[in-house]
């Protein structure tokens, strides 16, 4: 369906609400899905049943393209817009079977300052209001599952504090009317973990009862926070246990934004319902006073968490402005987590498009963050091999890396960014070249997408193209998909098709059997350009602990700023000759990675003085959302 392009380009919401959407059942039918394969959520969005993956598991897979970027400005350089524009160009203009797969955004930034994440201009996923708000409730399910576990932790501490071993045993295995006791199914997981081969609670010795039912959680070791999908800075640090019935069990804790939950990372990396159940059960919330790792299965809550997540595991099917299919699923943070959409959505999409089709997926932040984690974490979990990488670059961001004035969200750009300045651009090009080099380390062809703004000059574009090719990119192509839709990305699409014909020699950056420090140091030196790593005492202690607990074979998910190749957001361009500080290391055992903290990581954003919600309202006559970007 052709889209009427209006100039100057209207607001995102005006474009989205003017789009002629196809019923989602028709979008599904074009992919070979029947209505029985869908769980409809209204007319324009649906979930795809997991049984579909089993039905199509033997089909050949399509080409798999990861969209990443150079180190961005705080404004972002248009990865999602490029993802959507490229998929529209491939599908609506070049006749290729194509699916765009993206993360679901948090509502926190939507109502804060960043805005939405549905793309922009004439390269959007629609309905954009649904995309940016509740969608089908997946983030709410993550929130509920996370907070059920958080509640179970403190409740268990309370009851263990006030009950002796006999009372605990009677509470967990109460006799029925016939005086018989039974283990609940989840209890057999802890029995197995403890090496207790008994099926009758009455056969437990007193010592076994104590080991079984007294977790003896060390409150100081708890790493699992509560979450909420709202930017609420005042919940970053809180005290709990202040009520009269909690008997003074006060401790300091905090809230994270929901998409920072380990439950969200699990949703993104799981491969099926059984795998998700196992991953949720492996979540480590802290240690016992004797140093034993305590899991969600130990607390008996992982089964209930899985029930809360049973619908969230199904990918969401939507469409673009130009009616090409899009899947929206999962939304893990790209700093403390891996920042990629779900493995399940990619697996389904790749088989639906077939061997002549294309799946365009997107990694969060720059290539040093989301792409590196896509390769080393997501591809390990999925077993999928990328066909090409597209690195999004802008003249604006490269000038910033060349020493341009500070770019601040919500403030006008300095003239250096809107007027031709080849010297400034040339000084910033090394940042792009490093990202090209890093992508090629994984043995995958690279294409640079130059997200072109109206102020960019031909000389500036040509300088980027020349430097990209010299750095090893297959091509560098300017695209105007924001203002022109898929038509503005046709040449980019042709370059991507050509790149996907190139041979792939995919390889991970490191093997999992390396020790924790060697994996950290490999990422620091080969991807970030550091000359070494320095570990704080807390990090050293955690590395020793996780090695003792057997977590040392997990991949590494570095947690650092996205605004620099280094740990320092003020260091632009290509920082060198520095030590990367690791102040702590944390474990997402359920998700399946360790995350070293390089600098302060904010997991709960705050609202600005004038949040975006000031403009958001509803038209009472039509019921339409207004003021949303």
XYZ file of C-alpha atoms in Angstrom:
629
model
C 0.000 0.000 0.000
C 1.519 3.333 -1.054
C 2.051 6.021 1.558
C 1.407 9.676 0.868
C 4.564 11.568 1.814
C 3.967 15.084 3.164
C 6.661 17.796 3.338
C 7.599 19.229 5.722
C 7.394 15.960 7.636
C 4.596 16.024 10.247
C 5.015 14.774 13.814
C 5.468 11.049 14.347
C 2.024 10.617 15.848
C 0.356 12.519 13.008
C 2.031 10.247 10.470
C 1.179 7.122 12.471
C -2.474 8.061 12.916
C -2.832 8.893 9.214
C -1.422 5.528 8.133
C -3.756 3.033 6.472
C -3.237 -0.094 8.542
C -4.021 -3.578 7.324
C -5.768 -5.998 9.698
C -3.048 -7.934 11.480
C -4.578 -11.194 10.261
C -3.735 -10.114 6.691
C -0.154 -9.259 7.672
C 0.093 -12.715 9.240
C -1.408 -14.413 6.193
C 1.267 -12.891 3.952
C 3.836 -14.593 6.197
C 2.052 -17.927 5.930
C 0.346 -17.759 9.324
C -3.299 -18.631 9.866
C -5.639 -17.038 12.376
C -5.280 -20.180 14.499
C -1.582 -19.313 14.863
C -2.457 -15.981 16.450
C -3.794 -14.625 19.710
C -5.498 -11.428 18.567
C -5.232 -8.251 20.638
C -7.698 -6.122 18.745
C -7.570 -5.578 15.002
C -3.973 -4.445 14.521
C -1.785 -6.493 16.830
C -1.506 -10.133 17.823
C 0.688 -12.640 19.574
C 2.152 -15.590 17.683
C 1.655 -18.975 19.339
C 4.884 -20.793 20.156
C 3.582 -23.912 18.419
C 4.357 -22.114 15.160
C 8.083 -22.576 15.740
C 7.656 -26.335 15.999
C 5.517 -26.386 12.844
C 8.134 -24.545 10.756
C 11.334 -25.780 12.409
C 12.505 -27.644 9.305
C 12.128 -24.705 6.913
C 15.295 -23.010 5.622
C 16.185 -19.746 7.335
C 16.437 -16.307 5.768
C 19.273 -13.794 5.919
C 19.887 -12.367 9.392
C 20.953 -8.701 9.636
C 21.871 -6.866 12.828
C 21.406 -3.087 12.960
C 23.841 -1.292 15.240
C 25.463 2.165 15.345
C 28.507 4.260 16.061
C 28.815 5.713 19.567
C 25.699 7.896 19.666
C 24.892 11.379 20.826
C 22.260 11.619 23.602
C 19.730 12.149 20.778
C 20.291 8.713 19.239
C 21.325 8.244 15.624
C 18.256 6.462 14.250
C 18.797 2.714 14.611
C 15.111 1.855 14.918
C 14.178 4.249 12.127
C 16.828 2.576 9.964
C 15.624 -0.890 10.954
C 12.081 -0.011 9.894
C 13.119 1.954 6.799
C 15.363 -0.865 5.591
C 12.634 -3.471 6.100
C 10.160 -1.265 4.195
C 12.654 -0.857 1.357
C 13.255 -4.606 1.162
C 9.619 -5.609 1.522
C 7.484 -2.857 0.008
C 9.886 -1.660 -2.710
C 12.117 -4.590 -3.648
C 9.568 -7.363 -3.161
C 11.582 -9.354 -0.622
C 9.922 -11.296 2.181
C 11.059 -9.335 5.209
C 10.391 -8.995 8.936
C 11.733 -6.274 11.233
C 12.302 -7.471 14.800
C 12.707 -4.852 17.542
C 12.560 -4.482 21.303
C 9.499 -3.275 23.155
C 10.272 0.104 24.748
C 9.789 0.992 28.389
C 7.052 3.475 29.213
C 9.485 5.260 31.516
C 11.449 7.083 28.781
C 8.213 7.557 26.819
C 6.883 9.825 29.555
C 10.309 11.243 30.423
C 12.499 12.955 27.832
C 13.759 10.333 25.362
C 10.435 9.746 23.666
C 9.275 6.562 22.007
C 11.095 3.847 20.149
C 8.766 2.930 17.289
C 11.040 4.539 14.728
C 10.168 7.944 13.353
C 8.853 9.935 10.436
C 7.794 7.640 7.593
C 9.687 4.676 9.031
C 7.623 3.637 12.027
C 5.943 0.610 13.550
C 2.228 1.127 14.066
C -0.056 1.571 15.928
C 2.662 3.697 17.497
C 0.585 4.536 20.592
C 0.180 0.840 21.384
C 3.839 0.152 20.618
C 5.051 2.797 23.084
C 2.542 2.147 25.841
C 1.079 -1.131 27.110
C 1.203 -3.135 23.843
C -0.001 -6.593 24.971
C 1.101 -6.326 28.590
C 4.471 -8.096 28.398
C 6.291 -5.509 30.525
C 3.524 -5.686 33.126
C 3.988 -9.470 33.250
C 7.734 -9.001 33.758
C 7.010 -6.506 36.547
C 4.606 -8.879 38.300
C 6.933 -11.887 38.036
C 9.924 -9.866 39.255
C 8.082 -8.402 42.212
C 6.580 -11.747 43.216
C 10.132 -13.010 43.618
C 11.170 -9.849 45.489
C 8.250 -10.277 47.886
C 9.129 -13.945 48.399
C 12.668 -13.026 49.480
C 11.731 -10.696 52.310
C 8.760 -12.807 53.378
C 11.042 -15.829 53.713
C 13.498 -13.881 55.858
C 10.635 -12.725 58.088
C 9.200 -16.178 58.683
C 12.566 -17.829 59.190
C 13.426 -15.170 61.756
C 10.314 -15.889 63.808
C 9.915 -19.653 63.488
C 12.045 -22.571 64.653
C 12.859 -25.504 62.413
C 9.838 -27.545 63.496
C 7.404 -24.727 62.732
C 9.007 -24.160 59.362
C 8.726 -27.844 58.507
C 5.070 -27.942 59.548
C 4.338 -24.796 57.557
C 5.921 -26.090 54.336
C 4.699 -29.696 54.660
C 1.473 -29.557 56.671
C -0.267 -32.891 57.345
C -3.588 -33.499 55.581
C -6.702 -34.859 57.275
C -5.149 -38.321 57.231
C -1.968 -37.061 58.829
C 0.047 -37.479 55.623
C 2.591 -34.925 54.416
C 3.591 -34.196 50.821
C 6.292 -32.242 49.056
C 4.975 -29.764 46.511
C 6.450 -30.416 43.042
C 8.864 -27.491 43.198
C 10.357 -28.770 46.458
C 11.898 -31.715 44.610
C 14.187 -29.263 42.815
C 15.713 -28.169 46.125
C 15.862 -31.747 47.401
C 17.843 -32.691 44.299
C 20.120 -29.664 44.721
C 20.846 -30.734 48.308
C 21.392 -34.368 47.351
C 18.493 -35.590 49.488
C 16.937 -38.607 47.751
C 13.671 -38.816 49.672
C 10.033 -38.462 48.611
C 8.273 -38.548 51.991
C 8.673 -35.474 54.224
C 8.380 -37.652 57.331
C 11.579 -39.476 56.332
C 13.672 -36.312 56.652
C 16.119 -36.126 59.532
C 16.155 -33.014 61.680
C 19.317 -31.828 59.921
C 17.744 -32.459 56.513
C 14.640 -30.504 57.527
C 16.829 -27.591 58.506
C 18.819 -27.686 55.267
C 15.660 -28.055 53.217
C 13.506 -25.323 54.680
C 15.834 -22.822 56.350
C 17.476 -20.851 53.549
C 19.174 -18.497 56.026
C 19.435 -15.702 53.459
C 22.084 -13.094 54.234
C 20.214 -9.771 53.787
C 23.469 -7.992 52.946
C 23.970 -10.296 49.936
C 20.601 -9.660 48.255
C 21.036 -8.280 44.742
C 17.455 -8.594 43.509
C 15.462 -5.334 43.394
C 11.801 -4.564 42.873
C 10.842 -2.943 39.550
C 8.290 -0.543 38.087
C 7.900 0.734 34.512
C 7.870 4.404 35.476
C 10.794 6.816 35.798
C 10.666 7.356 39.562
C 14.013 8.581 40.855
C 12.787 8.543 44.467
C 12.574 4.753 44.385
C 16.259 4.321 43.503
C 17.042 3.851 47.180
C 14.422 2.912 49.763
C 14.065 1.290 53.180
C 11.642 -1.589 53.589
C 10.316 -3.390 56.655
C 9.106 -0.259 58.438
C 5.592 -1.598 59.116
C 4.619 -2.781 62.609
C 4.019 -6.373 61.494
C 7.429 -6.763 59.907
C 9.025 -6.739 63.348
C 11.807 -4.331 62.535
C 13.393 -6.286 59.674
C 14.490 -3.088 58.014
C 16.900 -3.132 55.102
C 17.926 -0.793 52.322
C 16.996 -1.752 48.783
C 15.610 -0.028 45.692
C 13.614 -0.182 42.496
C 14.883 -0.585 38.947
C 12.961 0.230 35.775
C 11.088 -2.928 34.697
C 13.151 -3.463 31.540
C 16.268 -3.731 33.729
C 14.854 -6.820 35.446
C 16.649 -10.115 34.971
C 13.221 -11.521 34.140
C 13.216 -9.311 31.031
C 16.677 -10.527 30.033
C 15.444 -14.095 30.434
C 12.419 -13.382 28.222
C 14.767 -12.091 25.535
C 17.151 -15.071 25.625
C 14.819 -18.000 26.233
C 14.118 -20.492 23.448
C 10.843 -22.066 24.655
C 8.540 -22.364 27.670
C 10.542 -25.141 29.310
C 13.771 -23.179 28.895
C 12.146 -20.095 30.421
C 10.967 -22.145 33.409
C 14.508 -23.404 33.999
C 16.032 -19.948 33.602
C 13.567 -18.349 36.026
C 14.352 -21.082 38.539
C 18.098 -20.374 38.240
C 17.815 -16.682 39.154
C 20.245 -16.075 42.028
C 18.940 -13.480 44.501
C 21.833 -13.590 46.942
C 23.610 -15.997 49.263
C 22.961 -17.839 52.497
C 25.090 -16.893 55.466
C 27.197 -19.976 54.711
C 27.843 -18.798 51.131
C 25.338 -20.954 49.241
C 23.710 -19.296 46.201
C 19.951 -18.898 46.783
C 17.712 -19.220 43.735
C 14.093 -18.590 42.807
C 13.591 -22.364 42.822
C 14.926 -22.494 46.392
C 12.267 -19.948 47.312
C 9.612 -22.052 45.569
C 8.412 -19.188 43.383
C 9.758 -19.883 39.869
C 6.749 -21.955 38.810
C 4.364 -19.143 39.687
C 6.628 -16.659 37.892
C 6.431 -18.827 34.771
C 2.640 -18.780 34.955
C 2.734 -14.976 35.008
C 5.023 -15.036 31.954
C 3.217 -17.699 29.897
C 1.657 -15.189 27.494
C 4.573 -12.771 27.474
C 6.783 -15.426 25.876
C 4.752 -15.202 22.643
C 6.154 -12.577 20.194
C 3.965 -9.642 19.210
C 3.143 -9.157 15.532
C 2.650 -5.607 14.242
C 3.303 -3.726 10.987
C 5.187 -0.752 9.601
C 3.767 2.395 8.011
C 4.105 0.608 4.665
C 2.382 -2.563 5.939
C 5.463 -4.774 6.076
C 5.491 -7.160 9.069
C 7.254 -6.344 12.316
C 7.734 -8.369 15.469
C 8.081 -6.591 18.799
C 9.295 -8.715 21.664
C 11.223 -8.188 24.908
C 13.151 -5.077 25.857
C 16.198 -5.676 28.056
C 18.402 -2.721 28.960
C 21.437 -2.383 26.695
C 23.888 -1.576 29.491
C 23.340 -3.968 32.423
C 21.672 -6.487 30.100
C 22.305 -7.383 26.468
C 19.924 -4.909 24.787
C 18.430 -7.107 22.057
C 14.958 -8.304 21.131
C 14.020 -11.924 21.704
C 15.645 -15.063 20.370
C 12.193 -16.592 19.860
C 11.017 -13.748 17.597
C 14.167 -14.026 15.472
C 13.840 -17.808 15.177
C 10.215 -17.606 14.065
C 10.851 -14.706 11.686
C 13.842 -16.354 9.985
C 11.815 -19.431 9.119
C 8.726 -17.504 8.070
C 10.663 -15.429 5.509
C 12.459 -18.468 4.119
C 15.858 -18.741 2.450
C 15.234 -15.821 0.085
C 13.946 -13.530 2.842
C 15.480 -11.101 5.302
C 15.110 -10.554 9.033
C 16.289 -7.164 10.286
C 16.948 -7.084 14.017
C 18.337 -4.245 16.119
C 20.878 -4.057 18.938
C 20.743 -1.344 21.566
C 23.205 1.577 21.738
C 26.486 1.502 19.785
C 28.287 -1.511 18.365
C 30.518 -1.692 21.459
C 27.399 -2.387 23.547
C 24.460 -4.020 21.775
C 26.281 -5.556 18.805
C 29.067 -7.095 20.872
C 26.416 -8.624 23.157
C 24.329 -9.702 20.161
C 27.303 -11.682 18.906
C 28.708 -13.086 22.141
C 25.506 -13.585 24.159
C 22.417 -13.684 21.928
C 23.961 -15.733 19.123
C 25.295 -18.230 21.656
C 21.791 -18.647 23.106
C 20.067 -18.905 19.729
C 22.640 -20.744 17.657
C 21.896 -18.269 14.856
C 24.631 -16.774 12.645
C 24.297 -13.211 11.289
C 24.597 -12.595 7.568
C 25.604 -8.930 7.831
C 25.893 -5.974 10.198
C 24.562 -2.501 9.379
C 26.239 0.326 11.317
C 24.150 3.503 11.479
C 26.204 6.708 11.388
C 25.294 10.387 11.273
C 27.301 13.449 10.343
C 26.110 14.960 13.607
C 27.527 12.215 15.817
C 30.826 12.046 13.953
C 31.304 15.794 14.360
C 30.667 15.388 18.083
C 33.413 12.742 18.197
C 35.680 15.128 16.331
C 35.463 17.602 19.198
C 32.182 19.394 18.452
C 30.186 21.166 21.170
C 28.210 19.122 23.657
C 24.940 17.733 22.318
C 22.090 18.028 24.818
C 18.642 16.499 24.371
C 15.957 19.158 24.179
C 18.362 21.978 23.223
C 19.121 23.349 19.719
C 22.216 22.038 17.954
C 25.231 24.302 17.647
C 26.036 25.651 14.127
C 28.956 23.224 13.826
C 26.392 20.447 13.378
C 24.167 22.172 10.827
C 26.851 23.746 8.625
C 29.493 21.984 6.546
C 32.650 21.360 8.560
C 34.897 18.773 6.941
C 37.769 19.209 9.398
C 35.527 18.445 12.382
C 33.988 15.488 10.570
C 37.386 14.073 9.618
C 38.518 14.163 13.249
C 35.442 12.158 14.268
C 35.694 9.452 11.603
C 37.990 7.170 13.668
C 35.009 6.325 15.905
C 33.167 4.886 12.898
C 36.275 3.076 11.726
C 36.715 1.368 15.107
C 33.123 0.138 15.032
C 33.599 -1.243 11.515
C 36.769 -3.008 12.653
C 34.998 -4.434 15.709
C 32.087 -5.780 13.663
C 34.485 -7.405 11.208
C 36.228 -9.173 14.121
C 33.211 -11.483 14.199
C 33.714 -12.456 10.562
C 30.570 -10.755 9.260
C 30.256 -8.316 6.298
C 29.547 -4.684 7.252
C 27.466 -1.988 5.571
C 27.359 1.602 6.863
C 23.966 3.331 6.756
C 24.426 7.097 6.731
C 21.209 8.403 8.283
C 21.087 11.628 6.321
C 19.750 14.910 7.699
C 18.756 17.893 5.530
C 21.805 19.904 6.633
C 24.305 17.213 5.583
C 26.299 18.158 2.481
C 27.452 15.990 -0.415
C 31.085 16.533 0.571
C 30.386 15.314 4.116
C 28.530 12.240 2.872
C 31.312 11.393 0.430
C 33.953 11.723 3.160
C 32.090 9.151 5.292
C 31.663 6.791 2.334
C 35.369 6.882 1.464
C 36.500 6.340 5.059
C 34.028 3.472 5.565
C 35.288 1.559 2.545
C 38.894 2.108 3.579
C 38.035 0.680 7.013
C 36.667 -2.502 5.452
C 32.955 -1.854 5.008
C 31.363 -3.397 1.926
C 29.635 -0.092 1.256
C 28.404 3.101 2.913
C 25.050 4.394 1.688
C 23.135 7.571 2.597
C 19.453 6.985 3.361
C 16.481 9.302 3.842
C 13.940 6.820 5.186
C 12.798 9.187 7.963
C 11.460 11.678 5.430
C 10.839 9.367 2.457
C 9.933 6.010 3.983
C 11.164 2.807 2.349
C 11.863 4.617 -0.917
C 14.609 6.538 0.883
C 16.400 3.319 1.850
C 16.239 1.370 -1.419
C 19.933 1.890 -2.243
C 20.819 0.890 1.313
C 18.700 -2.249 0.894
C 20.514 -3.131 -2.322
C 23.860 -2.774 -0.536
C 22.626 -5.026 2.286
C 21.432 -7.657 -0.203
C 24.869 -7.597 -1.833
C 26.618 -7.873 1.544
C 24.498 -10.894 2.459
C 25.915 -12.673 -0.588
C 29.428 -12.356 0.827
C 30.943 -15.293 2.734
C 30.591 -15.287 6.522
C 33.322 -16.617 8.794
C 31.457 -16.099 12.061
C 33.401 -16.439 15.292
C 32.903 -15.412 18.900
C 35.300 -12.992 20.561
C 36.145 -15.466 23.325
C 35.439 -19.083 24.345
C 33.326 -19.657 27.453
C 35.965 -21.794 29.163
C 38.271 -18.809 29.635
C 38.310 -17.476 33.178
C 36.230 -14.422 34.082
C 39.089 -11.928 34.013
C 40.421 -13.078 30.660
C 36.987 -12.641 29.081
C 36.557 -9.180 30.614
C 40.024 -8.089 29.515
C 39.512 -9.346 25.968
C 36.389 -7.197 25.560
C 38.120 -4.209 27.199
C 41.202 -4.293 25.014
C 39.827 -5.542 21.678
C 36.463 -3.732 21.607
C 36.916 -0.668 23.844
C 40.596 0.019 23.122
C 41.694 0.001 26.788
C 45.209 -1.158 27.537
C 44.124 -3.077 30.609
C 41.592 -3.506 33.403
C 41.744 -2.539 37.056
C 39.487 -4.341 39.529
C 38.087 -2.845 42.717
C 38.242 -5.080 45.826
C 34.485 -5.749 45.525
C 34.973 -6.941 41.948
C 37.860 -9.193 42.967
C 35.706 -10.729 45.721
C 32.787 -11.343 43.363
C 35.013 -12.922 40.720
C 36.361 -15.322 43.359
C 32.816 -16.046 44.616
C 31.348 -16.679 41.164
C 34.288 -18.884 40.226
C 33.718 -20.945 43.391
C 29.983 -21.206 42.649
C 30.638 -22.396 39.091
C 29.383 -19.295 37.277
C 32.742 -18.598 35.635
C 31.797 -20.306 32.346
C 29.049 -17.788 31.597
C 29.491 -15.102 28.902
C 30.256 -11.535 29.929
C 27.756 -8.675 29.566
C 29.741 -5.492 30.196
C 27.792 -2.714 31.898
C 29.125 0.658 30.837
C 28.064 3.972 29.357
C 26.792 3.967 25.774
C 28.074 7.511 25.183
C 31.724 6.522 24.793
C 33.792 3.565 23.676
C 35.276 3.796 27.173
C 33.676 3.831 30.644
C 33.731 7.647 30.758
C 30.826 9.300 28.881
C 32.876 12.469 28.382
C 35.597 10.693 26.400
C 34.558 10.934 22.756
C 36.173 9.715 19.562
C 38.496 6.760 20.192
C 39.860 6.840 23.765
C 43.176 5.065 24.264
C 45.902 4.435 26.841
C 43.501 3.999 29.740
C 42.635 1.332 32.291
C 39.013 0.181 32.304
C 37.794 0.202 35.926
C 35.572 -2.678 37.047
C 34.054 -1.687 40.370
C 31.830 -4.746 40.843
C 30.605 -7.869 39.079
C 27.034 -9.138 39.305
C 25.430 -12.357 38.141
C 22.313 -12.879 36.040
C 22.521 -16.636 36.266
C 18.982 -17.201 34.993
C 19.584 -15.029 31.958
C 22.961 -16.680 31.590
C 25.634 -13.994 31.937
C 27.830 -12.084 34.373
C 27.815 -8.305 34.184
C 30.853 -6.325 35.332
C 30.033 -2.747 36.322
C 32.310 -0.160 34.711
C 31.338 3.106 36.370
C 27.999 3.994 37.887
C 25.062 2.313 36.111
C 21.686 3.976 36.531
C 18.965 1.343 36.419
C 16.142 3.723 37.330
C 15.908 6.844 35.127
C 14.521 10.099 36.499
C 12.017 12.562 35.122
C 13.260 15.943 33.848
C 11.846 19.273 34.972
C 9.377 19.202 32.088
C 8.598 15.572 31.306
C 7.061 14.502 28.010
C 3.842 13.594 29.823
C 2.939 17.304 29.897
C 1.981 17.003 26.229
C 0.193 13.655 26.370
C -3.579 13.583 26.627
C -6.636 12.098 24.983
C -9.128 13.668 22.593
C -12.404 13.094 24.412
C -14.436 13.263 21.200
C -12.443 10.752 19.159
C -10.618 8.774 21.858
C -7.311 9.373 20.079
C -4.076 9.867 21.960
C -2.613 13.318 21.384
C 0.780 14.886 22.138
C 2.780 11.644 21.924
C 5.894 12.867 20.009
